[in-house]
mmCIF file of C-alpha atoms (C1' of nucleotides) in Angstrom:
data_model
loop_
_atom_site.group_PDB
_atom_site.id
_atom_site.type_symbol
_atom_site.label_atom_id
_atom_site.label_comp_id
_atom_site.label_asym_id
_atom_site.label_seq_id
_atom_site.Cartn_x
_atom_site.Cartn_y
_atom_site.Cartn_z
ATOM 1 C CA UNK A 1 15.109 47.539 -18.086
ATOM 2 C CA UNK A 2 12.489 48.486 -15.266
ATOM 3 C CA UNK A 3 10.274 45.348 -14.412
ATOM 4 C CA UNK A 4 6.881 46.175 -13.403
ATOM 5 C CA UNK A 5 6.613 43.146 -10.415
ATOM 6 C CA UNK A 6 3.043 42.125 -8.662
ATOM 7 C CA UNK A 7 1.981 40.397 -5.945
ATOM 8 C CA UNK A 8 -0.724 40.359 -3.944
ATOM 9 C CA UNK A 9 -3.087 37.027 -5.461
ATOM 10 C CA UNK A 10 -4.524 36.132 -1.965
ATOM 11 C CA UNK A 11 -8.072 36.642 -1.776
ATOM 12 C CA UNK A 12 -8.884 37.431 -5.035
ATOM 13 C CA UNK A 13 -10.861 34.513 -6.072
ATOM 14 C CA UNK A 14 -13.543 33.640 -4.203
ATOM 15 C CA UNK A 15 -14.456 30.453 -2.691
ATOM 16 C CA UNK A 16 -18.030 29.933 -4.231
ATOM 17 C CA UNK A 17 -16.596 31.062 -7.671
ATOM 18 C CA UNK A 18 -14.120 28.417 -7.323
ATOM 19 C CA UNK A 19 -15.775 25.797 -6.511
ATOM 20 C CA UNK A 20 -18.213 27.047 -9.164
ATOM 21 C CA UNK A 21 -14.688 26.231 -12.012
ATOM 22 C CA UNK A 22 -14.180 22.937 -9.620
ATOM 23 C CA UNK A 23 -18.238 21.930 -11.036
ATOM 24 C CA UNK A 24 -17.839 22.472 -14.243
ATOM 25 C CA UNK A 25 -15.046 20.995 -14.516
ATOM 26 C CA UNK A 26 -16.399 17.519 -13.522
ATOM 27 C CA UNK A 27 -19.139 17.840 -16.048
ATOM 28 C CA UNK A 28 -17.186 18.311 -19.123
ATOM 29 C CA UNK A 29 -15.945 15.247 -17.954
ATOM 30 C CA UNK A 30 -19.204 13.568 -17.211
ATOM 31 C CA UNK A 31 -17.626 12.927 -13.053
ATOM 32 C CA UNK A 32 -19.695 13.902 -10.129
ATOM 33 C CA UNK A 33 -19.996 16.497 -7.585
ATOM 34 C CA UNK A 34 -18.910 13.434 -3.678
ATOM 35 C CA UNK A 35 -18.432 15.167 -0.595
ATOM 36 C CA UNK A 36 -14.625 14.336 -0.698
ATOM 37 C CA UNK A 37 -13.886 15.859 -3.033
ATOM 38 C CA UNK A 38 -15.266 19.228 -1.709
ATOM 39 C CA UNK A 39 -13.600 19.187 0.786
ATOM 40 C CA UNK A 40 -10.267 18.773 -0.029
ATOM 41 C CA UNK A 41 -10.497 22.108 -2.897
ATOM 42 C CA UNK A 42 -11.544 23.375 0.438
ATOM 43 C CA UNK A 43 -8.695 22.016 2.275
ATOM 44 C CA UNK A 44 -6.442 23.834 -1.190
ATOM 45 C CA UNK A 45 -8.376 26.797 -0.752
ATOM 46 C CA UNK A 46 -8.409 27.278 2.998
ATOM 47 C CA UNK A 47 -4.245 27.161 3.047
ATOM 48 C CA UNK A 48 -2.376 29.544 2.321
ATOM 49 C CA UNK A 49 1.088 27.387 1.327
ATOM 50 C CA UNK A 50 2.788 24.504 -0.687
ATOM 51 C CA UNK A 51 1.162 21.480 0.299
ATOM 52 C CA UNK A 52 2.372 17.821 -0.741
ATOM 53 C CA UNK A 53 0.286 15.040 -0.861
ATOM 54 C CA UNK A 54 0.947 14.377 2.006
ATOM 55 C CA UNK A 55 -0.056 17.362 4.225
ATOM 56 C CA UNK A 56 -2.623 17.908 2.561
ATOM 57 C CA UNK A 57 -3.782 14.521 4.074
ATOM 58 C CA UNK A 58 -3.454 14.784 6.990
ATOM 59 C CA UNK A 59 -5.144 18.525 7.484
ATOM 60 C CA UNK A 60 -7.678 16.758 6.006
ATOM 61 C CA UNK A 61 -7.730 13.960 8.650
ATOM 62 C CA UNK A 62 -7.197 17.455 11.305
ATOM 63 C CA UNK A 63 -9.888 19.512 9.854
ATOM 64 C CA UNK A 64 -12.482 16.924 9.010
ATOM 65 C CA UNK A 65 -11.508 14.443 11.800
ATOM 66 C CA UNK A 66 -15.115 12.681 10.781
ATOM 67 C CA UNK A 67 -15.408 12.641 6.994
ATOM 68 C CA UNK A 68 -12.410 9.826 7.038
ATOM 69 C CA UNK A 69 -10.961 10.657 3.346
ATOM 70 C CA UNK A 70 -7.740 7.802 2.443
ATOM 71 C CA UNK A 71 -4.930 8.849 0.792
ATOM 72 C CA UNK A 72 -6.305 7.928 -1.964
ATOM 73 C CA UNK A 73 -8.746 9.167 -2.699
ATOM 74 C CA UNK A 74 -6.226 12.460 -2.132
ATOM 75 C CA UNK A 75 -4.215 11.204 -5.056
ATOM 76 C CA UNK A 76 -6.706 10.747 -7.411
ATOM 77 C CA UNK A 77 -8.637 14.349 -6.670
ATOM 78 C CA UNK A 78 -5.390 16.173 -6.976
ATOM 79 C CA UNK A 79 -4.599 14.870 -10.242
ATOM 80 C CA UNK A 80 -7.864 15.429 -11.014
ATOM 81 C CA UNK A 81 -7.556 18.811 -10.432
ATOM 82 C CA UNK A 82 -4.260 18.437 -12.208
ATOM 83 C CA UNK A 83 -5.462 18.384 -15.186
ATOM 84 C CA UNK A 84 -8.606 20.631 -14.648
ATOM 85 C CA UNK A 85 -5.912 22.628 -14.278
ATOM 86 C CA UNK A 86 -7.660 24.082 -10.901
ATOM 87 C CA UNK A 87 -3.715 23.030 -9.214
ATOM 88 C CA UNK A 88 -0.305 23.346 -10.400
ATOM 89 C CA UNK A 89 2.692 21.863 -8.747
ATOM 90 C CA UNK A 90 5.508 22.642 -7.869
ATOM 91 C CA UNK A 91 8.797 20.535 -7.222
ATOM 92 C CA UNK A 92 11.216 21.995 -4.423
ATOM 93 C CA UNK A 93 13.400 20.284 -2.388
ATOM 94 C CA UNK A 94 12.976 17.293 -4.305
ATOM 95 C CA UNK A 95 9.234 17.094 -3.832
ATOM 96 C CA UNK A 96 5.961 17.751 -5.349
ATOM 97 C CA UNK A 97 4.362 20.149 -4.039
ATOM 98 C CA UNK A 98 0.603 20.977 -4.926
ATOM 99 C CA UNK A 99 -1.319 24.693 -4.905
ATOM 100 C CA UNK A 100 -4.063 26.016 -6.368
ATOM 101 C CA UNK A 101 -3.855 27.890 -9.327
ATOM 102 C CA UNK A 102 -7.327 28.980 -9.937
ATOM 103 C CA UNK A 103 -6.825 32.336 -7.736
ATOM 104 C CA UNK A 104 -4.702 33.575 -10.550
ATOM 105 C CA UNK A 105 -1.753 32.130 -12.263
ATOM 106 C CA UNK A 106 1.500 33.182 -10.862
ATOM 107 C CA UNK A 107 5.637 32.521 -11.140
ATOM 108 C CA UNK A 108 7.181 31.404 -7.737
ATOM 109 C CA UNK A 109 10.347 33.196 -6.041
ATOM 110 C CA UNK A 110 12.301 30.436 -4.080
ATOM 111 C CA UNK A 111 14.791 31.499 -0.658
ATOM 112 C CA UNK A 112 17.086 28.267 -1.204
ATOM 113 C CA UNK A 113 18.562 29.750 2.798
ATOM 114 C CA UNK A 114 15.132 29.490 4.993
ATOM 115 C CA UNK A 115 12.883 27.529 2.050
ATOM 116 C CA UNK A 116 10.146 31.061 2.017
ATOM 117 C CA UNK A 117 8.334 31.180 -0.905
ATOM 118 C CA UNK A 118 7.491 34.959 -3.133
ATOM 119 C CA UNK A 119 4.536 34.745 -5.493
ATOM 120 C CA UNK A 120 4.370 37.262 -8.236
ATOM 121 C CA UNK A 121 3.387 37.941 -11.627
ATOM 122 C CA UNK A 122 5.138 40.234 -14.660
ATOM 123 C CA UNK A 123 3.033 41.085 -16.617
ATOM 124 C CA UNK A 124 6.106 41.817 -18.656
ATOM 125 C CA UNK A 125 7.754 38.405 -18.471
ATOM 126 C CA UNK A 126 4.647 37.366 -19.321
ATOM 127 C CA UNK A 127 4.284 38.689 -22.349
ATOM 128 C CA UNK A 128 7.970 37.830 -23.767
ATOM 129 C CA UNK A 129 7.129 34.993 -22.772
ATOM 130 C CA UNK A 130 4.054 34.600 -25.340
ATOM 131 C CA UNK A 131 6.030 36.497 -28.462
ATOM 132 C CA UNK A 132 9.182 33.792 -27.247
ATOM 133 C CA UNK A 133 6.475 30.953 -27.498
ATOM 134 C CA UNK A 134 5.044 32.915 -31.096
ATOM 135 C CA UNK A 135 8.767 32.727 -32.609
ATOM 136 C CA UNK A 136 9.828 28.910 -32.029
ATOM 137 C CA UNK A 137 5.684 28.183 -33.542
ATOM 138 C CA UNK A 138 3.791 27.324 -30.050
ATOM 139 C CA UNK A 139 0.704 27.980 -29.191
ATOM 140 C CA UNK A 140 1.626 28.593 -25.212
ATOM 141 C CA UNK A 141 -0.953 26.254 -22.674
ATOM 142 C CA UNK A 142 0.498 27.535 -19.485
ATOM 143 C CA UNK A 143 4.183 27.939 -18.259
ATOM 144 C CA UNK A 144 6.332 27.765 -14.871
ATOM 145 C CA UNK A 145 8.280 30.005 -13.403
ATOM 146 C CA UNK A 146 10.414 29.511 -10.503
ATOM 147 C CA UNK A 147 13.237 31.949 -9.494
ATOM 148 C CA UNK A 148 15.976 30.576 -7.091
ATOM 149 C CA UNK A 149 18.113 32.849 -4.481
ATOM 150 C CA UNK A 150 18.946 34.073 -1.242
ATOM 151 C CA UNK A 151 16.327 36.265 0.031
ATOM 152 C CA UNK A 152 16.756 40.368 1.667
ATOM 153 C CA UNK A 153 16.321 38.514 5.394
ATOM 154 C CA UNK A 154 18.988 35.447 4.777
ATOM 155 C CA UNK A 155 21.583 37.899 3.869
ATOM 156 C CA UNK A 156 21.739 39.828 6.587
ATOM 157 C CA UNK B 1 7.006 42.886 -27.532
ATOM 158 C CA UNK B 2 9.591 41.699 -29.501
ATOM 159 C CA UNK B 3 12.027 39.207 -27.836
ATOM 160 C CA UNK B 4 15.393 38.343 -28.719
ATOM 161 C CA UNK B 5 15.317 34.239 -29.325
ATOM 162 C CA UNK B 6 18.605 32.285 -28.235
ATOM 163 C CA UNK B 7 17.873 28.516 -29.467
ATOM 164 C CA UNK B 8 21.782 26.199 -30.035
ATOM 165 C CA UNK B 9 23.218 25.268 -26.769
ATOM 166 C CA UNK B 10 24.133 21.712 -28.511
ATOM 167 C CA UNK B 11 28.375 21.196 -28.414
ATOM 168 C CA UNK B 12 29.537 24.865 -26.356
ATOM 169 C CA UNK B 13 30.728 22.951 -23.396
ATOM 170 C CA UNK B 14 33.630 20.585 -24.004
ATOM 171 C CA UNK B 15 33.599 17.142 -22.271
ATOM 172 C CA UNK B 16 37.252 18.432 -20.579
ATOM 173 C CA UNK B 17 36.217 21.738 -19.983
ATOM 174 C CA UNK B 18 32.662 19.584 -17.401
ATOM 175 C CA UNK B 19 35.268 17.192 -16.409
ATOM 176 C CA UNK B 20 37.210 19.752 -14.733
ATOM 177 C CA UNK B 21 34.387 22.154 -13.660
ATOM 178 C CA UNK B 22 33.179 18.453 -11.597
ATOM 179 C CA UNK B 23 36.746 17.541 -10.646
ATOM 180 C CA UNK B 24 36.245 21.153 -8.953
ATOM 181 C CA UNK B 25 33.247 20.899 -7.097
ATOM 182 C CA UNK B 26 34.499 17.352 -5.511
ATOM 183 C CA UNK B 27 37.622 18.869 -4.671
ATOM 184 C CA UNK B 28 35.540 21.558 -2.710
ATOM 185 C CA UNK B 29 33.318 19.165 -1.150
ATOM 186 C CA UNK B 30 36.170 17.198 0.093
ATOM 187 C CA UNK B 31 35.271 13.767 -2.023
ATOM 188 C CA UNK B 32 37.241 11.957 -4.677
ATOM 189 C CA UNK B 33 37.051 11.251 -8.000
ATOM 190 C CA UNK B 34 35.947 7.392 -9.436
ATOM 191 C CA UNK B 35 35.001 6.038 -11.917
ATOM 192 C CA UNK B 36 31.581 5.723 -11.431
ATOM 193 C CA UNK B 37 30.932 9.083 -11.235
ATOM 194 C CA UNK B 38 33.427 9.603 -15.321
ATOM 195 C CA UNK B 39 30.872 7.327 -16.051
ATOM 196 C CA UNK B 40 27.913 9.271 -15.068
ATOM 197 C CA UNK B 41 28.881 12.613 -16.299
ATOM 198 C CA UNK B 42 30.252 11.144 -19.323
ATOM 199 C CA UNK B 43 26.680 9.333 -19.684
ATOM 200 C CA UNK B 44 24.650 12.636 -19.232
ATOM 201 C CA UNK B 45 27.480 14.422 -21.450
ATOM 202 C CA UNK B 46 26.745 11.307 -24.454
ATOM 203 C CA UNK B 47 23.922 12.013 -24.386
ATOM 204 C CA UNK B 48 21.330 15.105 -26.030
ATOM 205 C CA UNK B 49 18.664 14.655 -23.384
ATOM 206 C CA UNK B 50 17.071 14.341 -20.529
ATOM 207 C CA UNK B 51 16.521 11.374 -19.189
ATOM 208 C CA UNK B 52 15.327 9.824 -15.791
ATOM 209 C CA UNK B 53 17.281 8.631 -12.996
ATOM 210 C CA UNK B 54 16.575 4.724 -14.466
ATOM 211 C CA UNK B 55 16.754 5.571 -17.997
ATOM 212 C CA UNK B 56 20.391 6.950 -17.272
ATOM 213 C CA UNK B 57 20.608 3.530 -15.798
ATOM 214 C CA UNK B 58 19.991 1.594 -18.212
ATOM 215 C CA UNK B 59 21.897 3.567 -21.095
ATOM 216 C CA UNK B 60 24.631 2.980 -18.504
ATOM 217 C CA UNK B 61 24.551 -0.663 -18.181
ATOM 218 C CA UNK B 62 24.292 -0.688 -22.398
ATOM 219 C CA UNK B 63 27.393 1.663 -22.551
ATOM 220 C CA UNK B 64 29.592 0.154 -20.257
ATOM 221 C CA UNK B 65 27.809 -3.491 -19.485
ATOM 222 C CA UNK B 66 32.017 -4.988 -17.883
ATOM 223 C CA UNK B 67 31.447 -1.331 -15.359
ATOM 224 C CA UNK B 68 28.603 -2.203 -13.472
ATOM 225 C CA UNK B 69 26.979 -0.067 -11.763
ATOM 226 C CA UNK B 70 24.368 0.035 -8.863
ATOM 227 C CA UNK B 71 21.352 1.853 -9.435
ATOM 228 C CA UNK B 72 22.045 3.863 -6.181
ATOM 229 C CA UNK B 73 25.355 4.749 -7.447
ATOM 230 C CA UNK B 74 23.850 6.947 -9.808
ATOM 231 C CA UNK B 75 20.961 7.998 -6.996
ATOM 232 C CA UNK B 76 23.916 9.410 -5.636
ATOM 233 C CA UNK B 77 25.823 11.221 -8.080
ATOM 234 C CA UNK B 78 22.633 12.426 -9.244
ATOM 235 C CA UNK B 79 22.565 14.284 -5.916
ATOM 236 C CA UNK B 80 25.849 15.316 -6.074
ATOM 237 C CA UNK B 81 25.971 16.643 -9.486
ATOM 238 C CA UNK B 82 22.742 18.222 -8.711
ATOM 239 C CA UNK B 83 23.783 19.890 -5.726
ATOM 240 C CA UNK B 84 27.182 20.852 -7.489
ATOM 241 C CA UNK B 85 24.768 22.623 -10.212
ATOM 242 C CA UNK B 86 26.210 20.498 -12.473
ATOM 243 C CA UNK B 87 22.956 18.624 -13.370
ATOM 244 C CA UNK B 88 19.249 20.650 -13.612
ATOM 245 C CA UNK B 89 15.790 18.924 -13.270
ATOM 246 C CA UNK B 90 12.551 18.786 -14.727
ATOM 247 C CA UNK B 91 9.284 17.393 -14.125
ATOM 248 C CA UNK B 92 7.646 16.617 -17.011
ATOM 249 C CA UNK B 93 4.312 14.362 -16.689
ATOM 250 C CA UNK B 94 5.389 13.140 -13.251
ATOM 251 C CA UNK B 95 8.216 11.880 -13.617
ATOM 252 C CA UNK B 96 11.858 13.569 -12.638
ATOM 253 C CA UNK B 97 13.882 14.697 -15.970
ATOM 254 C CA UNK B 98 17.676 14.504 -14.957
ATOM 255 C CA UNK B 99 19.742 17.227 -17.900
ATOM 256 C CA UNK B 100 23.591 18.140 -17.523
ATOM 257 C CA UNK B 101 22.611 21.935 -17.028
ATOM 258 C CA UNK B 102 26.907 22.712 -16.926
ATOM 259 C CA UNK B 103 26.686 23.814 -20.780
ATOM 260 C CA UNK B 104 25.158 26.944 -20.847
ATOM 261 C CA UNK B 105 21.705 27.774 -19.036
ATOM 262 C CA UNK B 106 18.614 27.456 -20.993
ATOM 263 C CA UNK B 107 15.215 27.460 -20.314
ATOM 264 C CA UNK B 108 12.070 25.066 -22.001
ATOM 265 C CA UNK B 109 9.797 24.884 -24.349
ATOM 266 C CA UNK B 110 7.259 21.850 -24.017
ATOM 267 C CA UNK B 111 5.362 20.597 -26.689
ATOM 268 C CA UNK B 112 1.844 18.997 -24.482
ATOM 269 C CA UNK B 113 1.120 16.918 -27.380
ATOM 270 C CA UNK B 114 4.353 14.738 -28.608
ATOM 271 C CA UNK B 115 6.930 15.684 -25.668
ATOM 272 C CA UNK B 116 8.589 17.332 -28.162
ATOM 273 C CA UNK B 117 11.185 19.272 -26.067
ATOM 274 C CA UNK B 118 12.898 22.757 -27.203
ATOM 275 C CA UNK B 119 16.063 24.683 -25.362
ATOM 276 C CA UNK B 120 15.853 28.386 -25.540
ATOM 277 C CA UNK B 121 17.348 30.740 -24.040
ATOM 278 C CA UNK B 122 15.410 35.176 -24.263
ATOM 279 C CA UNK B 123 17.293 37.057 -22.926
ATOM 280 C CA UNK B 124 15.727 40.071 -21.933
ATOM 281 C CA UNK B 125 13.199 37.432 -19.736
ATOM 282 C CA UNK B 126 16.694 37.004 -17.917
ATOM 283 C CA UNK B 127 17.932 40.635 -17.954
ATOM 284 C CA UNK B 128 13.348 41.315 -16.797
ATOM 285 C CA UNK B 129 13.822 38.147 -13.837
ATOM 286 C CA UNK B 130 17.453 40.090 -12.557
ATOM 287 C CA UNK B 131 14.765 42.259 -12.083
ATOM 288 C CA UNK B 132 12.052 41.388 -10.418
ATOM 289 C CA UNK B 133 14.340 39.161 -7.741
ATOM 290 C CA UNK B 134 15.458 42.751 -7.153
ATOM 291 C CA UNK B 135 12.828 44.366 -6.284
ATOM 292 C CA UNK B 136 11.570 41.936 -3.906
ATOM 293 C CA UNK B 137 14.399 41.971 -2.431
ATOM 294 C CA UNK B 138 16.337 38.258 -3.400
ATOM 295 C CA UNK B 139 19.649 37.878 -4.656
ATOM 296 C CA UNK B 140 19.662 35.626 -7.582
ATOM 297 C CA UNK B 141 21.072 31.837 -7.820
ATOM 298 C CA UNK B 142 19.544 30.203 -10.949
ATOM 299 C CA UNK B 143 16.084 29.691 -12.437
ATOM 300 C CA UNK B 144 14.137 27.922 -14.533
ATOM 301 C CA UNK B 145 11.386 27.564 -16.406
ATOM 302 C CA UNK B 146 8.945 26.118 -18.913
ATOM 303 C CA UNK B 147 6.736 27.087 -21.321
ATOM 304 C CA UNK B 148 3.250 24.826 -21.963
ATOM 305 C CA UNK B 149 1.991 24.680 -25.392
ATOM 306 C CA UNK B 150 1.157 22.822 -29.057
ATOM 307 C CA UNK B 151 3.499 23.233 -31.531
ATOM 308 C CA UNK B 152 3.468 23.581 -34.595
ATOM 309 C CA UNK B 153 3.225 20.168 -35.728
ATOM 310 C CA UNK B 154 1.466 19.064 -33.617
ATOM 311 C CA UNK B 155 -1.239 21.835 -34.097
ATOM 312 C CA UNK B 156 -2.030 20.901 -37.479
ATOM 313 C "C1'" DC C 1 46.679 2.544 5.770
ATOM 314 C "C1'" DT C 2 42.719 5.221 6.081
ATOM 315 C "C1'" DT C 3 38.557 6.427 4.126
ATOM 316 C "C1'" DC C 4 35.481 7.182 1.116
ATOM 317 C "C1'" DG C 5 32.120 4.812 -2.461
ATOM 318 C "C1'" DT C 6 29.943 0.740 -3.801
ATOM 319 C "C1'" DG C 7 26.833 -2.825 -5.738
ATOM 320 C "C1'" DC C 8 23.815 -5.224 -3.009
ATOM 321 C "C1'" DA C 9 19.334 -5.984 -1.105
ATOM 322 C "C1'" DA C 10 16.591 -4.747 1.705
ATOM 323 C "C1'" DA C 11 13.621 -0.823 4.221
ATOM 324 C "C1'" DA C 12 11.822 3.395 3.745
ATOM 325 C "C1'" DA C 13 8.549 6.359 0.883
ATOM 326 C "C1'" DC C 14 5.740 7.149 -3.121
ATOM 327 C "C1'" DT C 15 1.430 6.549 -5.589
ATOM 328 C "C1'" DT C 16 -0.875 3.320 -8.097
ATOM 329 C "C1'" DT C 17 -4.764 -0.118 -8.139
ATOM 330 C "C1'" DG C 18 -8.286 -4.243 -7.613
ATOM 331 C "C1'" DC C 19 -12.513 -4.890 -4.780
ATOM 332 C "C1'" DA C 20 -17.105 -4.546 -1.859
ATOM 333 C "C1'" DA C 21 -18.975 -1.126 0.051
ATOM 334 C "C1'" DA C 22 -21.290 3.162 -0.271
ATOM 335 C "C1'" DT C 23 -23.241 7.002 -2.379
ATOM 336 C "C1'" DT C 24 -24.332 9.842 -6.063
ATOM 337 C "C1'" DG C 25 -26.937 11.477 -9.980
ATOM 338 C "C1'" DC D 1 -31.128 2.102 -10.087
ATOM 339 C "C1'" DA D 2 -27.394 2.131 -12.784
ATOM 340 C "C1'" DA D 3 -22.701 3.919 -12.704
ATOM 341 C "C1'" DT D 4 -19.251 6.009 -10.642
ATOM 342 C "C1'" DT D 5 -16.295 7.024 -6.008
ATOM 343 C "C1'" DT D 6 -14.585 5.887 -1.988
ATOM 344 C "C1'" DG D 7 -11.586 3.574 2.059
ATOM 345 C "C1'" DC D 8 -8.321 -0.165 2.503
ATOM 346 C "C1'" DA D 9 -5.098 -2.831 1.655
ATOM 347 C "C1'" DA D 10 -1.868 -4.989 -1.169
ATOM 348 C "C1'" DA D 11 0.310 -3.875 -5.413
ATOM 349 C "C1'" DG D 12 4.045 -1.703 -7.809
ATOM 350 C "C1'" DT D 13 6.809 2.262 -7.803
ATOM 351 C "C1'" DT D 14 10.671 5.150 -6.598
ATOM 352 C "C1'" DT D 15 14.220 6.598 -4.001
ATOM 353 C "C1'" DT D 16 17.107 6.022 0.725
ATOM 354 C "C1'" DT D 17 19.864 3.246 3.587
ATOM 355 C "C1'" DG D 18 23.221 -0.554 6.314
ATOM 356 C "C1'" DC D 19 26.784 -2.940 5.505
ATOM 357 C "C1'" DA D 20 30.632 -5.739 4.140
ATOM 358 C "C1'" DC D 21 34.005 -4.988 0.397
ATOM 359 C "C1'" DG D 22 36.720 -2.617 -3.345
ATOM 360 C "C1'" DA D 23 39.241 1.927 -4.246
ATOM 361 C "C1'" DA D 24 41.455 6.487 -3.512
ATOM 362 C "C1'" DG D 25 43.919 10.004 -2.060
#
DNA sequence: CTTCGTGCAAAAACTTTGCAAATTG
DNA sequence: CAATTTGCAAAGTTTTTGCACGAAG
């Protein structure tokens, strides 16, 4: 069987769009749009990786030295974003990592040797997931999938 | 597209087999087979669910009141089992859960409403994963996949 | 016997909470 | 203004570590 695979998602959501999405979520929950929340969203957007809460916190501190964000706010905002489905989480090496999910859904293939993470989507797999869920009586909301293996470079 | 789905794996590995597997892993790493390690493996085997470290610890305490296992040993053994690929982990509701993976590989579909977890395997998806990995230059070692949705009962 | 594993308690790491002050709508 | 959000520090949780003793090979 031959699988179609797509691996390019990076620049496909504009920051403006993301921001609007966020504001919509906030409004829907009756929450306020604050400078800190925007800085955190922007930090996640600006970075092309999966971050732990601590890494994100450090990033924000160095990018916005004056804005003096607290780690508690980072946690609170990450939960908020997670509930609002703008952020997804990933458990790698026993640590929880966050990334923006809003750009476009994708899965992960992770090299257990060097830690490299490639994002991909296989429309065929997506479709099968739908059909599995249906057979088991579920209405799908979301899914997460990680493949672990050794990448080409590490096999040399 | 129509997906084959299998959902029965429970009794398919015998405890004896599992134990042998464990002993092999231990031997390979030059580690010792101890009473505690066996109690922990057995606890995981005896239970048909995904447990947090704490839950497993409590279970062992009540099942083996005299054996007086420490939580530290539970953690140490779980990591060991995880490295040896006898146990896999799952992040649900922000908590890490462990289960024996040795019985047979499977994925999870999780009801976000009632928390019910159904285990399944779709051979078709497995095959596509192989082919995705190949296209991206990876040699697959393992994977994990969770589908989140609402189950039939909760949609009533 | 030598080495590794254990329990315990302490330490570290990670996450959440209470509260007074600042900020938002 | 009223009400929410924030930073801070303190309190919870969860996980790891150091060490003296016990157990395994």
